[in-house]
Short mmCIF file of C-alpha atoms in Angstrom, two decimals:
data_model
loop_
_atom_site.label_atom_id
_atom_site.label_comp_id
_atom_site.label_asym_id
_atom_site.label_seq_id
_atom_site.Cartn_x
_atom_site.Cartn_y
_atom_site.Cartn_z
CA MET Y 1 98.02 130.65 106.95
CA ILE Y 2 97.15 133.92 108.22
CA GLN Y 3 95.31 135.67 105.83
CA ARG Y 4 96.08 137.72 103.17
CA HIS Y 5 94.82 141.23 102.58
CA PHE Y 6 97.96 142.69 101.67
CA SER Y 7 99.59 142.76 98.59
CA LEU Y 8 103.55 142.20 96.97
CA LEU Y 9 101.93 141.41 93.95
CA ALA Y 10 98.82 141.94 92.22
CA CYS Y 11 97.35 139.12 90.33
CA VAL Y 12 95.39 139.13 87.57
CA MET Y 13 93.44 136.44 86.26
CA LEU Y 14 94.81 134.79 82.78
CA ILE Y 15 93.98 132.76 80.02
CA VAL Y 16 97.68 131.66 79.37
CA CYS Y 17 98.71 129.46 76.69
CA SER Y 18 101.37 126.96 77.74
CA LEU Y 19 104.77 126.15 76.15
CA GLY Y 20 103.91 123.32 73.29
CA ALA Y 21 100.24 122.16 75.19
CA ARG Y 22 97.04 124.62 75.24
CA SER Y 23 96.75 126.39 78.62
CA THR Y 24 95.91 125.44 82.30
CA ALA Y 25 95.24 128.68 83.41
CA VAL Y 26 91.63 127.07 83.30
CA GLN Y 27 89.12 128.62 86.87
CA ALA Y 28 88.87 126.33 89.06
CA GLY Y 29 86.91 125.28 91.45
CA GLY Y 30 82.79 124.53 90.93
CA GLY Y 31 82.52 122.92 87.12
CA GLY Y 32 83.82 119.22 87.42
CA THR Y 33 85.02 118.01 84.29
CA ASN Y 34 83.54 121.26 82.59
CA GLY Y 35 86.73 123.39 80.97
CA LEU Y 36 89.16 119.85 81.77
CA GLU Y 37 89.29 118.31 78.91
CA GLY Y 38 91.48 120.61 77.44
CA ILE Y 39 94.24 120.80 80.35
CA ASN Y 40 97.31 118.46 78.84
CA LEU Y 41 98.03 115.29 82.35
CA LEU Y 42 102.15 115.88 83.31
CA VAL Y 43 101.52 112.37 84.56
CA GLN Y 44 99.92 110.32 82.90
CA THR Y 45 98.26 107.69 84.91
CA ASN Y 46 95.80 104.12 84.63
CA SER Y 47 93.53 105.93 86.77
CA PRO Y 48 90.82 107.66 85.79
CA GLN Y 49 90.36 109.74 88.86
CA ILE Y 50 93.78 110.43 89.47
CA ASP Y 51 93.42 112.20 85.88
CA LEU Y 52 91.53 114.48 86.72
CA ALA Y 53 92.06 115.53 90.00
CA GLN Y 54 95.43 115.85 87.92
CA ARG Y 55 93.57 118.06 85.66
CA ARG Y 56 92.08 120.09 88.77
CA ALA Y 57 95.61 120.38 90.71
CA LEU Y 58 96.74 122.16 87.37
CA ALA Y 59 93.45 124.42 86.98
CA VAL Y 60 94.22 125.88 90.40
CA LEU Y 61 97.69 126.48 89.35
CA GLY Y 62 96.47 128.05 86.16
CA ALA Y 63 93.91 130.33 88.10
CA ASP Y 64 96.92 131.37 89.61
CA TYR Y 65 99.61 131.92 87.39
CA ASN Y 66 99.61 136.21 86.57
CA GLY Y 67 102.17 135.44 83.42
CA VAL Y 68 105.07 135.87 86.28
CA THR Y 69 104.33 134.63 89.50
CA HIS Y 70 101.51 132.35 91.44
CA ALA Y 71 99.02 133.94 94.02
CA ALA Y 72 98.92 131.36 96.64
CA ALA Y 73 94.99 130.81 95.91
CA ALA Y 74 93.10 132.56 94.26
CA ASN Y 75 90.30 134.97 95.34
CA TYR Y 76 91.44 134.62 99.05
CA TYR Y 77 95.72 135.09 99.17
CA SER Y 78 95.27 137.29 96.44
CA ASN Y 79 99.62 137.94 96.74
CA PRO Y 80 102.46 135.66 95.68
CA TRP Y 81 103.74 133.47 98.72
CA ILE Y 82 107.82 131.50 98.70
CA ARG Y 83 106.05 128.19 100.42
CA ASP Y 84 103.41 128.42 99.11
CA SER Y 85 105.76 128.43 95.63
CA PHE Y 86 108.44 126.14 96.50
CA ALA Y 87 109.00 124.48 99.32
CA TRP Y 88 109.79 121.07 99.51
CA GLY Y 89 110.16 120.80 96.16
CA MET Y 90 109.94 121.46 92.31
CA VAL Y 91 107.29 120.23 89.63
CA PRO Y 92 109.91 118.44 87.09
CA SER Y 93 108.84 119.90 83.76
CA ILE Y 94 109.01 123.10 81.48
CA ARG Y 95 106.57 122.93 78.86
CA ASP Y 96 104.33 124.47 80.67
CA ALA Y 97 103.90 128.43 81.15
CA SER Y 98 102.05 128.06 84.66
CA ILE Y 99 104.89 124.84 85.88
CA GLY Y 100 107.52 126.78 83.74
CA SER Y 101 107.37 129.73 85.59
CA TYR Y 102 108.75 128.37 88.85
CA SER Y 103 112.18 127.33 87.86
CA SER Y 104 111.96 130.72 85.60
CA ALA Y 105 110.26 134.02 86.13
CA GLU Y 106 108.52 133.35 89.55
CA LEU Y 107 112.15 132.25 91.03
CA ALA Y 108 114.19 135.67 89.28
CA TYR Y 109 110.60 137.90 90.64
CA TRP Y 110 111.86 136.75 94.06
CA LEU Y 111 115.55 137.21 94.36
CA ASP Y 112 115.33 140.69 93.56
CA ARG Y 113 113.69 141.05 96.59
CA GLN Y 114 115.32 140.30 98.95
CA GLN Y 115 115.35 142.24 102.57
CA THR Y 116 117.10 144.37 103.39
CA PHE Y 117 118.31 142.63 106.35
CA GLY Y 118 119.24 139.60 103.89
CA GLY Y 119 117.27 137.47 104.49
CA TRP Y 120 113.87 137.11 102.01
CA LEU Y 121 110.76 137.70 103.45
CA THR Y 122 106.20 137.51 103.18
CA ALA Y 123 105.15 138.63 105.57
CA ARG Y 124 106.39 138.59 109.67
CA LYS Y 125 103.33 137.09 111.28
CA SER Y 126 103.42 133.61 108.93
CA GLY Y 127 106.81 132.45 109.55
CA TYR Y 128 109.65 134.53 110.20
CA PHE Y 129 112.90 131.72 109.14
CA ASP Y 130 111.44 129.24 106.87
CA GLU Y 131 111.21 131.43 103.12
CA THR Y 132 115.12 131.61 103.33
CA PRO Y 133 116.51 128.04 103.35
CA ILE Y 134 113.16 127.68 101.74
CA LEU Y 135 114.58 129.86 98.91
CA ILE Y 136 117.88 128.78 99.11
CA SER Y 137 116.77 125.43 98.53
CA ALA Y 138 114.69 126.57 94.71
CA VAL Y 139 116.88 128.40 93.59
CA LEU Y 140 119.50 124.80 93.09
CA ASP Y 141 115.63 122.67 92.27
CA SER Y 142 115.30 124.82 89.66
CA TYR Y 143 118.80 123.77 87.66
CA LYS Y 144 118.14 120.33 87.97
CA VAL Y 145 114.56 121.27 85.63
CA SER Y 146 115.87 124.00 83.89
CA GLY Y 147 120.30 123.75 83.31
CA ASP Y 148 120.18 127.12 83.84
CA ILE Y 149 123.89 127.10 85.84
CA GLY Y 150 123.51 130.89 84.72
CA LEU Y 151 120.76 131.84 87.53
CA VAL Y 152 122.47 129.54 89.84
CA LYS Y 153 126.01 132.33 89.48
CA SER Y 154 123.69 135.09 89.40
CA ALA Y 155 122.58 133.68 92.52
CA LEU Y 156 125.19 133.04 94.54
CA PRO Y 157 126.39 135.94 95.85
CA LYS Y 158 122.70 137.31 97.43
CA LEU Y 159 122.34 133.65 99.00
CA GLU Y 160 125.23 133.33 101.16
CA ARG Y 161 124.02 137.21 102.16
CA GLY Y 162 120.55 134.75 102.88
CA TRP Y 163 122.17 132.41 104.51
CA SER Y 164 125.00 134.40 106.91
CA TRP Y 165 122.29 136.66 108.00
CA LEU Y 166 120.41 133.22 109.62
CA GLN Y 167 123.29 131.98 110.58
CA ARG Y 168 125.08 135.05 112.32
CA GLY Y 169 121.75 136.19 113.57
CA PHE Y 170 120.24 133.13 114.99
CA ILE Y 171 123.10 130.26 116.29
CA LYS Y 172 123.25 130.88 119.75
CA PRO Y 173 125.11 128.28 122.11
CA GLN Y 174 124.77 128.50 125.24
CA HIS Y 175 121.13 126.84 123.82
CA GLY Y 176 123.00 123.40 122.99
CA SER Y 177 123.59 123.21 119.42
CA THR Y 178 127.11 125.94 117.56
CA VAL Y 179 125.10 124.99 113.94
CA LEU Y 180 121.44 124.79 114.30
CA ILE Y 181 119.31 128.37 114.04
CA TYR Y 182 117.01 128.68 117.67
CA ALA Y 183 113.73 130.59 116.51
CA ASN Y 184 113.37 133.26 119.31
CA VAL Y 185 110.05 134.68 118.31
CA PRO Y 186 107.81 136.86 120.03
CA PRO Y 187 104.95 135.11 120.25
CA HIS Y 188 102.63 137.05 117.51
CA VAL Y 189 105.39 135.99 114.52
CA SER Y 190 105.51 132.70 113.41
CA THR Y 191 108.44 130.30 112.71
CA ASP Y 192 107.37 128.91 110.12
CA TRP Y 193 104.35 127.58 108.13
CA ALA Y 194 102.28 126.17 111.14
CA ASP Y 195 102.05 130.56 112.10
CA GLN Y 196 99.42 129.60 114.78
CA ILE Y 197 101.29 127.11 116.61
CA GLY Y 198 104.71 128.99 118.46
CA ARG Y 199 107.16 126.61 117.27
CA THR Y 200 110.14 128.25 118.49
CA GLY Y 201 113.38 127.44 119.08
CA TYR Y 202 114.98 124.91 118.52
CA ALA Y 203 111.91 123.48 115.88
CA THR Y 204 112.64 120.07 113.63
CA GLN Y 205 110.55 121.87 110.28
CA LEU Y 206 112.78 124.45 110.34
CA GLU Y 207 116.71 122.69 111.57
CA ALA Y 208 115.22 120.56 108.66
CA LEU Y 209 115.18 123.02 106.00
CA TRP Y 210 118.24 125.09 107.58
CA TYR Y 211 119.89 121.79 106.62
CA TRP Y 212 118.68 120.90 102.84
CA ALA Y 213 119.87 125.26 102.79
CA THR Y 214 123.25 124.79 103.20
CA LYS Y 215 123.73 121.28 101.66
CA SER Y 216 121.86 122.88 98.41
CA LEU Y 217 124.36 125.99 99.05
CA GLY Y 218 126.93 123.73 98.71
CA ILE Y 219 126.27 121.61 95.85
CA MET Y 220 126.16 124.93 94.22
CA GLU Y 221 128.97 126.10 95.01
CA ARG Y 222 131.20 123.32 93.28
CA LEU Y 223 128.78 123.60 90.67
CA THR Y 224 129.62 127.05 89.53
CA GLY Y 225 133.90 125.34 90.37
CA HIS Y 226 133.98 127.50 93.93
CA LEU Y 227 135.39 123.88 96.73
CA ALA Y 228 136.73 125.60 99.24
CA ARG Y 229 133.04 127.04 100.37
CA SER Y 230 131.15 124.22 99.03
CA GLN Y 231 133.47 121.73 101.44
CA TYR Y 232 132.34 124.60 103.99
CA TYR Y 233 128.72 123.96 103.81
CA SER Y 234 128.76 120.81 103.60
CA SER Y 235 130.61 119.78 106.31
CA PHE Y 236 128.09 123.26 108.18
CA ALA Y 237 125.26 120.85 106.84
CA SER Y 238 126.58 117.43 108.26
CA ARG Y 239 127.41 119.43 111.79
CA ILE Y 240 123.18 120.27 111.13
CA ARG Y 241 121.98 117.00 110.51
CA SER Y 242 124.02 115.65 113.77
CA ASP Y 243 122.87 117.87 116.17
CA ILE Y 244 119.39 117.73 114.58
CA ASN Y 245 119.00 114.31 115.59
CA ARG Y 246 121.14 114.36 119.27
CA LEU Y 247 118.49 117.19 120.17
CA LEU Y 248 115.34 116.73 118.05
CA TRP Y 249 114.77 113.11 118.05
CA THR Y 250 113.35 110.79 120.89
CA THR Y 251 112.29 107.15 121.49
CA ALA Y 252 110.22 108.84 123.60
CA ALA Y 253 105.99 108.57 123.53
CA PRO Y 254 104.81 111.72 121.61
CA TYR Y 255 102.65 114.27 124.60
CA VAL Y 256 98.99 113.59 122.96
CA ARG Y 257 95.29 115.63 123.66
CA ASN Y 258 91.94 114.57 121.93
CA ALA Y 259 93.30 111.37 120.58
CA PRO Y 260 94.08 108.03 122.03
CA ALA Y 261 97.91 107.46 124.22
CA VAL Y 262 100.30 105.87 121.98
CA PRO Y 263 103.58 103.60 123.56
CA ALA Y 264 106.70 105.04 123.51
CA PHE Y 265 108.45 104.92 120.05
CA GLY Y 266 111.76 106.95 117.56
CA HIS Y 267 110.89 109.92 115.85
CA TYR Y 268 111.29 113.79 115.42
CA ARG Y 269 109.82 115.82 118.74
CA SER Y 270 108.26 118.70 116.85
CA TRP Y 271 110.49 121.59 118.93
CA VAL Y 272 112.76 121.08 122.26
CA GLY Y 273 109.65 122.23 124.91
CA PRO Y 274 107.60 120.54 127.41
CA ARG Y 275 105.10 119.10 125.27
CA ASP Y 276 106.44 116.13 122.66
CA TYR Y 277 104.43 116.25 119.42
CA PHE Y 278 104.59 113.56 116.44
CA GLU Y 279 104.35 116.38 113.82
CA LEU Y 280 103.55 114.34 109.64
CA ASP Y 281 105.44 117.70 108.57
CA SER Y 282 108.41 117.42 110.78
CA ASN Y 283 109.00 114.41 110.21
CA PHE Y 284 108.21 112.96 106.64
CA VAL Y 285 110.87 116.14 105.84
CA CYS Y 286 113.26 114.93 107.71
CA ILE Y 287 112.88 111.56 106.33
CA LEU Y 288 112.83 113.16 102.02
CA TYR Y 289 116.15 115.34 103.18
CA GLY Y 290 117.82 112.08 104.65
CA ILE Y 291 118.43 113.32 107.99
CA ALA Y 292 116.60 110.82 109.33
CA ASP Y 293 118.95 106.85 108.50
CA ARG Y 294 116.78 103.97 107.64
CA GLU Y 295 115.80 102.28 111.15
CA GLN Y 296 114.15 105.89 111.78
CA ALA Y 297 112.06 106.17 108.83
CA ARG Y 298 111.56 102.92 109.46
CA SER Y 299 110.11 103.99 112.15
CA ILE Y 300 107.65 107.37 111.72
CA VAL Y 301 106.77 104.79 108.55
CA ARG Y 302 105.73 101.97 111.07
CA PHE Y 303 103.79 103.88 113.23
CA VAL Y 304 101.74 106.55 110.72
CA GLU Y 305 100.92 103.46 108.44
CA ALA Y 306 99.62 101.84 112.08
CA HIS Y 307 97.19 104.94 112.43
CA ASP Y 308 95.98 105.06 108.49
CA ASP Y 309 92.68 105.54 108.64
CA TYR Y 310 93.76 108.87 111.39
CA LEU Y 311 96.11 110.25 110.06
CA LEU Y 312 95.88 109.70 106.18
CA GLY Y 313 92.33 109.33 106.11
CA VAL Y 314 92.95 105.23 104.47
CA GLY Y 315 89.95 102.55 104.55
CA THR Y 316 87.76 105.64 105.29
CA VAL Y 317 85.61 106.70 102.72
CA ALA Y 318 85.65 110.54 103.38
CA GLY Y 319 89.23 111.03 104.55
CA VAL Y 320 91.72 112.92 103.52
CA PRO Y 321 95.69 112.84 103.76
CA ALA Y 322 96.89 113.62 106.11
CA ARG Y 323 96.12 115.14 109.49
CA VAL Y 324 98.93 117.40 110.52
CA LEU Y 325 99.82 115.46 113.89
CA TYR Y 326 98.18 112.71 115.81
CA GLY Y 327 96.25 114.79 118.42
CA ASP Y 328 95.88 118.49 118.39
CA TYR Y 329 98.15 121.25 120.00
CA ALA Y 330 97.11 122.40 123.81
CA PRO Y 331 96.22 125.65 123.91
CA ALA Y 332 99.43 126.86 125.92
CA ASP Y 333 101.11 126.35 123.27
CA TYR Y 334 99.08 128.46 120.56
CA ALA Y 335 101.22 131.07 118.56
CA GLY Y 336 99.87 134.74 119.06
CA LYS Y 337 97.10 134.78 115.87
CA HIS Y 338 95.27 131.67 116.93
CA GLU Y 339 91.48 132.19 116.05
CA ARG Y 340 91.19 129.51 113.75
CA LEU Y 341 92.59 127.01 115.98
CA GLY Y 342 91.04 124.27 118.45
CA PRO Y 343 90.24 120.45 117.50
CA ASP Y 344 89.64 119.51 114.22
CA GLN Y 345 90.17 122.93 113.13
CA TYR Y 346 93.20 124.50 110.69
CA GLN Y 347 97.06 123.44 111.40
CA SER Y 348 95.02 120.73 113.61
CA ALA Y 349 93.05 119.76 110.78
CA TYR Y 350 94.24 117.38 107.24
CA TRP Y 351 96.54 119.42 104.54
CA PRO Y 352 96.45 118.09 101.07
CA THR Y 353 99.72 119.64 101.21
CA VAL Y 354 101.64 117.65 103.92
CA GLY Y 355 99.91 114.30 102.66
CA ALA Y 356 100.79 115.03 99.38
CA LEU Y 357 104.66 115.30 101.75
CA VAL Y 358 103.84 112.19 103.23
CA ALA Y 359 103.75 110.77 100.03
CA ILE Y 360 106.81 110.78 98.19
CA GLY Y 361 108.43 110.23 102.42
CA LEU Y 362 106.57 107.56 101.64
CA ALA Y 363 107.97 106.18 98.22
CA SER Y 364 111.34 107.09 98.97
CA THR Y 365 111.23 104.17 102.52
CA GLY Y 366 109.41 101.66 99.53
CA GLU Y 367 106.43 101.73 100.60
CA THR Y 368 104.60 101.33 97.39
CA ALA Y 369 100.97 100.24 98.59
CA GLU Y 370 100.35 103.68 101.15
CA SER Y 371 102.27 105.34 99.54
CA ARG Y 372 99.68 104.63 96.03
CA ALA Y 373 96.55 105.02 99.06
CA VAL Y 374 98.13 108.17 99.76
CA ILE Y 375 97.60 109.52 95.86
CA GLN Y 376 93.99 108.38 95.82
CA GLN Y 377 93.15 109.71 99.18
CA LEU Y 378 93.95 113.21 97.56
CA SER Y 379 92.81 112.05 94.00
CA ASN Y 380 88.97 111.36 96.04
CA ALA Y 381 89.14 114.35 98.04
CA VAL Y 382 90.42 116.83 95.20
CA VAL Y 383 87.42 114.68 92.83
CA ARG Y 384 84.76 115.87 95.67
CA SER Y 385 85.45 119.60 96.73
CA ASP Y 386 86.01 119.97 93.30
CA ASP Y 387 88.99 122.10 93.77
CA VAL Y 388 92.27 121.81 96.28
CA ARG Y 389 91.53 123.48 99.65
CA GLU Y 390 94.37 125.26 101.67
CA TRP Y 391 92.83 121.65 104.54
CA TYR Y 392 90.04 119.46 105.57
CA THR Y 393 88.20 118.60 108.79
CA ARG Y 394 88.01 114.72 109.02
CA THR Y 395 85.12 113.73 107.94
CA GLY Y 396 86.19 116.00 104.71
CA ASP Y 397 84.57 118.90 104.70
CA PRO Y 398 86.88 121.26 102.64
CA LYS Y 399 87.82 124.54 104.69
CA GLY Y 400 90.98 127.37 104.46
CA ALA Y 401 91.15 129.07 100.66
CA PRO Y 402 89.91 127.81 97.77
CA SER Y 403 92.21 127.42 94.24
CA PHE Y 404 95.40 126.49 97.40
CA GLY Y 405 98.42 126.38 94.61
CA TRP Y 406 100.75 124.58 96.93
CA GLY Y 407 98.55 121.51 97.31
CA ALA Y 408 97.84 121.57 94.05
CA ARG Y 409 101.35 121.76 93.85
CA MET Y 410 102.64 119.05 96.09
CA PHE Y 411 99.56 117.10 94.15
CA ILE Y 412 101.32 116.97 91.38
CA LEU Y 413 104.64 116.16 92.38
CA ALA Y 414 104.06 113.65 94.33
CA LEU Y 415 102.89 112.35 91.01
CA TYR Y 416 106.08 111.65 89.58
CA ALA Y 417 107.63 110.83 92.97
CA ALA Y 418 105.11 108.16 94.50
CA TYR Y 419 102.87 107.37 91.79
CA LEU Y 420 105.77 106.88 88.80
CA GLY Y 421 108.30 105.94 91.48
CA ILE Y 422 110.44 108.64 89.50
CA SER Y 423 112.27 111.73 90.71
CA SER Y 424 115.26 113.65 89.01
CA TYR Y 425 115.61 114.88 92.50
CA ALA Y 426 118.51 111.38 92.54
CA ASP Y 427 118.89 110.05 95.18
CA VAL Y 428 118.15 112.36 98.23
CA ALA Y 429 118.75 110.45 101.52
CA GLY Y 430 122.65 111.09 100.20
CA SER Y 431 124.38 112.91 99.64
CA HIS Y 432 125.31 113.59 95.87
CA VAL Y 433 121.08 115.45 94.53
CA ASP Y 434 122.28 116.22 90.97
CA THR Y 435 123.74 113.08 89.54
CA GLY Y 436 120.72 112.79 87.41
CA ILE Y 437 117.60 110.85 87.84
CA SER Y 438 116.06 107.72 89.43
CA VAL Y 439 113.49 105.17 90.52
CA ARG Y 440 112.25 103.97 93.99
CA LEU Y 441 108.88 102.14 92.70
CA PRO Y 442 107.60 99.21 91.18
CA ALA Y 443 104.18 101.48 90.43
CA GLY Y 444 102.79 99.58 87.34
CA GLN Y 445 101.77 101.77 84.72
CA GLY Y 446 102.39 105.56 83.68
CA SER Y 447 104.51 107.73 82.40
CA ALA Y 448 105.60 111.29 81.96
CA GLU Y 449 107.61 113.55 80.29
CA ILE Y 450 110.02 115.01 82.64
CA ALA Y 451 113.04 118.18 82.62
CA TYR Y 452 116.16 117.68 83.77
CA ARG Y 453 118.52 120.26 82.70
CA GLY Y 454 116.52 121.70 80.26
CA ARG Y 455 116.36 118.59 78.82
CA ASP Y 456 113.08 116.72 77.70
CA ILE Y 457 113.02 113.06 79.03
CA HIS Y 458 109.86 110.39 78.83
CA ALA Y 459 110.00 108.35 81.35
CA MET Y 460 107.60 105.25 81.28
CA VAL Y 461 107.14 102.93 84.49
CA THR Y 462 105.55 99.23 83.29
CA GLY Y 463 105.27 95.56 85.11
CA GLN Y 464 104.76 94.52 89.00
CA GLY Y 465 107.09 94.35 92.02
CA GLY Y 466 110.75 92.15 91.57
CA GLN Y 467 113.36 92.85 89.38
CA LEU Y 468 113.88 96.30 88.20
CA ARG Y 469 115.63 97.56 84.48
CA LEU Y 470 116.89 100.71 83.61
CA ILE Y 471 116.67 101.12 79.68
CA VAL Y 472 117.94 104.81 78.89
CA ALA Y 473 118.16 105.29 74.84
CA GLY Y 474 118.09 101.98 74.08
CA LYS Y 475 120.33 100.51 75.97
CA VAL Y 476 120.01 98.79 79.42
CA ARG Y 477 121.66 100.47 82.94
CA GLU Y 478 121.85 98.68 86.37
CA GLY Y 479 120.82 100.04 89.19
CA VAL Y 480 118.25 102.53 90.64
CA THR Y 481 119.72 105.68 89.90
CA VAL Y 482 120.68 107.17 85.66
CA PRO Y 483 124.32 109.27 86.01
CA GLY Y 484 122.45 113.10 84.25
CA ILE Y 485 125.41 113.07 82.31
CA LEU Y 486 123.59 110.08 80.79
CA LEU Y 487 120.54 111.57 79.38
CA CYS Y 488 119.98 113.53 76.61
CA ALA Y 489 117.39 115.82 75.00
CA GLY Y 490 114.11 114.22 73.75
CA CYS Y 491 115.59 110.14 75.78
CA ASN Y 492 113.75 107.47 76.63
CA LEU Y 493 113.37 105.86 79.92
CA GLN Y 494 111.87 103.66 80.48
CA ALA Y 495 111.82 100.98 83.57
CA ILE Y 496 110.30 97.85 83.55
CA TRP Y 497 109.44 96.05 86.91
CA GLY Y 498 109.59 91.96 86.19
#
C-alpha cells in the first residue's frame, strides 16, 4: 500500500478496556513478552509459540485502535483503511472492544462515509474498485458476528447504490463479459490492494471480491424479506462466477521471472493481459469464495505445496508465509506508483496477510498438515520480529509498516479457521454462507469463544483424524455444519475426532 500521509481520522492511542475482558490496547513492538501476559487469548491453543504470536497480534490491533476505528498501522499509516479492516473476513468475536468494533462502530463509521458517486474509497491511488465490494461483504460478515439485522436493513440502500455504481459504470460488454468489472484505471491509479502493480481490465482478485459482494447482497436481501431482489443478485453472482472461470482460469504454464520455470497447471491468471502471473492472493480468494470447484482448488493447492519452501517458507528457518506470487512482476507491469518494487521487494515479497489467507484456504480444502505448518511459520515470524510487519523479505527481514493491522487481524482469523478448523462462515464454498458454524479440520486440541449472530458459543476441538462427532448443547449432531438455529447463547460446541 502507498504511504498514507493524509488522515480521515486522527487516530489517538488509547488504553481501551475490553468488554468483560482485559485490554488488548498494548503498544506493539519492542517488548518481547513484556505487557502481553494481561491479554486474553481469543483462541486457546496447545502451542506457547502460537499463543505468544496471538497476544502480539492482539496487541497490534489494540495499539491501532482509537475507540471507534483501527488505524492501518500504528505510527505509520495513521488513518483507518477500509481494506485493512474488512478484506477477506471478520474475526468472530465481540467480547473484546477492539475486535468487536469491526462489526459495530467501525463499520458504521464507514457506512456514513459513502462517496458522492456511490462507492467507498480510502485512497484513490491505492485501490479504486476493491473497497466498495469489500464493504458490501463486511455488512453480511458483521451480521454473522453480531446478529444486528437492523444494521443490515439500514445499510441496504447504501449497499445497493454502491453495487449499482460498479455495475452501471464499469461493466464493458465489448471486452468480453456482461457481468465482470472492467478496471480501466489510469496508470497512476490502482485497481485493488496491489497498488504498485498495474492490475487492469479483468483482474481475478477484483472479480472475486465483486462476486462475493454480489452474493452477499443477495443473502442480505433474502434476510430482510426482499425475495425478488435476492434472486436478482444471486443470479448475477452465478454469472460472475461463470465468467471468472471462463476468462481467468487457465491450464497453461504461468509467466515466471526470477524463478525456475514450471510446467502447465490449472490456476487463475492474475489478470487478462500479456503475462499470466500465479498470485497466491487471487487464487486463494477464489478457493475460499467457492469460485474454484474441487478439482480447480486441488490443482492450485498441489502447486503451492510443491513449492511451499519458496512460497510459504515451510521447512526454512526464517521464511514467512506467503510470497504474493511465484517469481517477480515484470517492470512493464508496474503501476505509476512503484518506488518500492523489485526482486523480493514489496508486492513481490512475503506478506503475513496473504499467508493467513492461504492457511484458511488450505484448511477449507482439508489440507490439515500444511495449514497448521503455515500457522506455525507465521507465529515464528511474529515472535521473531516482535511485531506484525507489513511485509518481509525471503530471509525473514521485517519491512514496511510496523504494527500492521491487516496482517494481525488475518492471523487471528486464521487461528479460528485454520488452527481450530471452526468457522462462523459456514459452507463458504457453497450457497448458504449464513447457515451456521462449520468444522472442517481435525486440528488436534484447542478452544475458542465464538460470536455467532450475537450469541457467545464455546467451541472445543479434541482428538486426531478419523470420524467427527459434533455435540451441541449436549446433543450429538450429524454433519460438519451446525445450523444456526441450533446454536444458543452460552452453549457448548464440541468437535470430537476419534
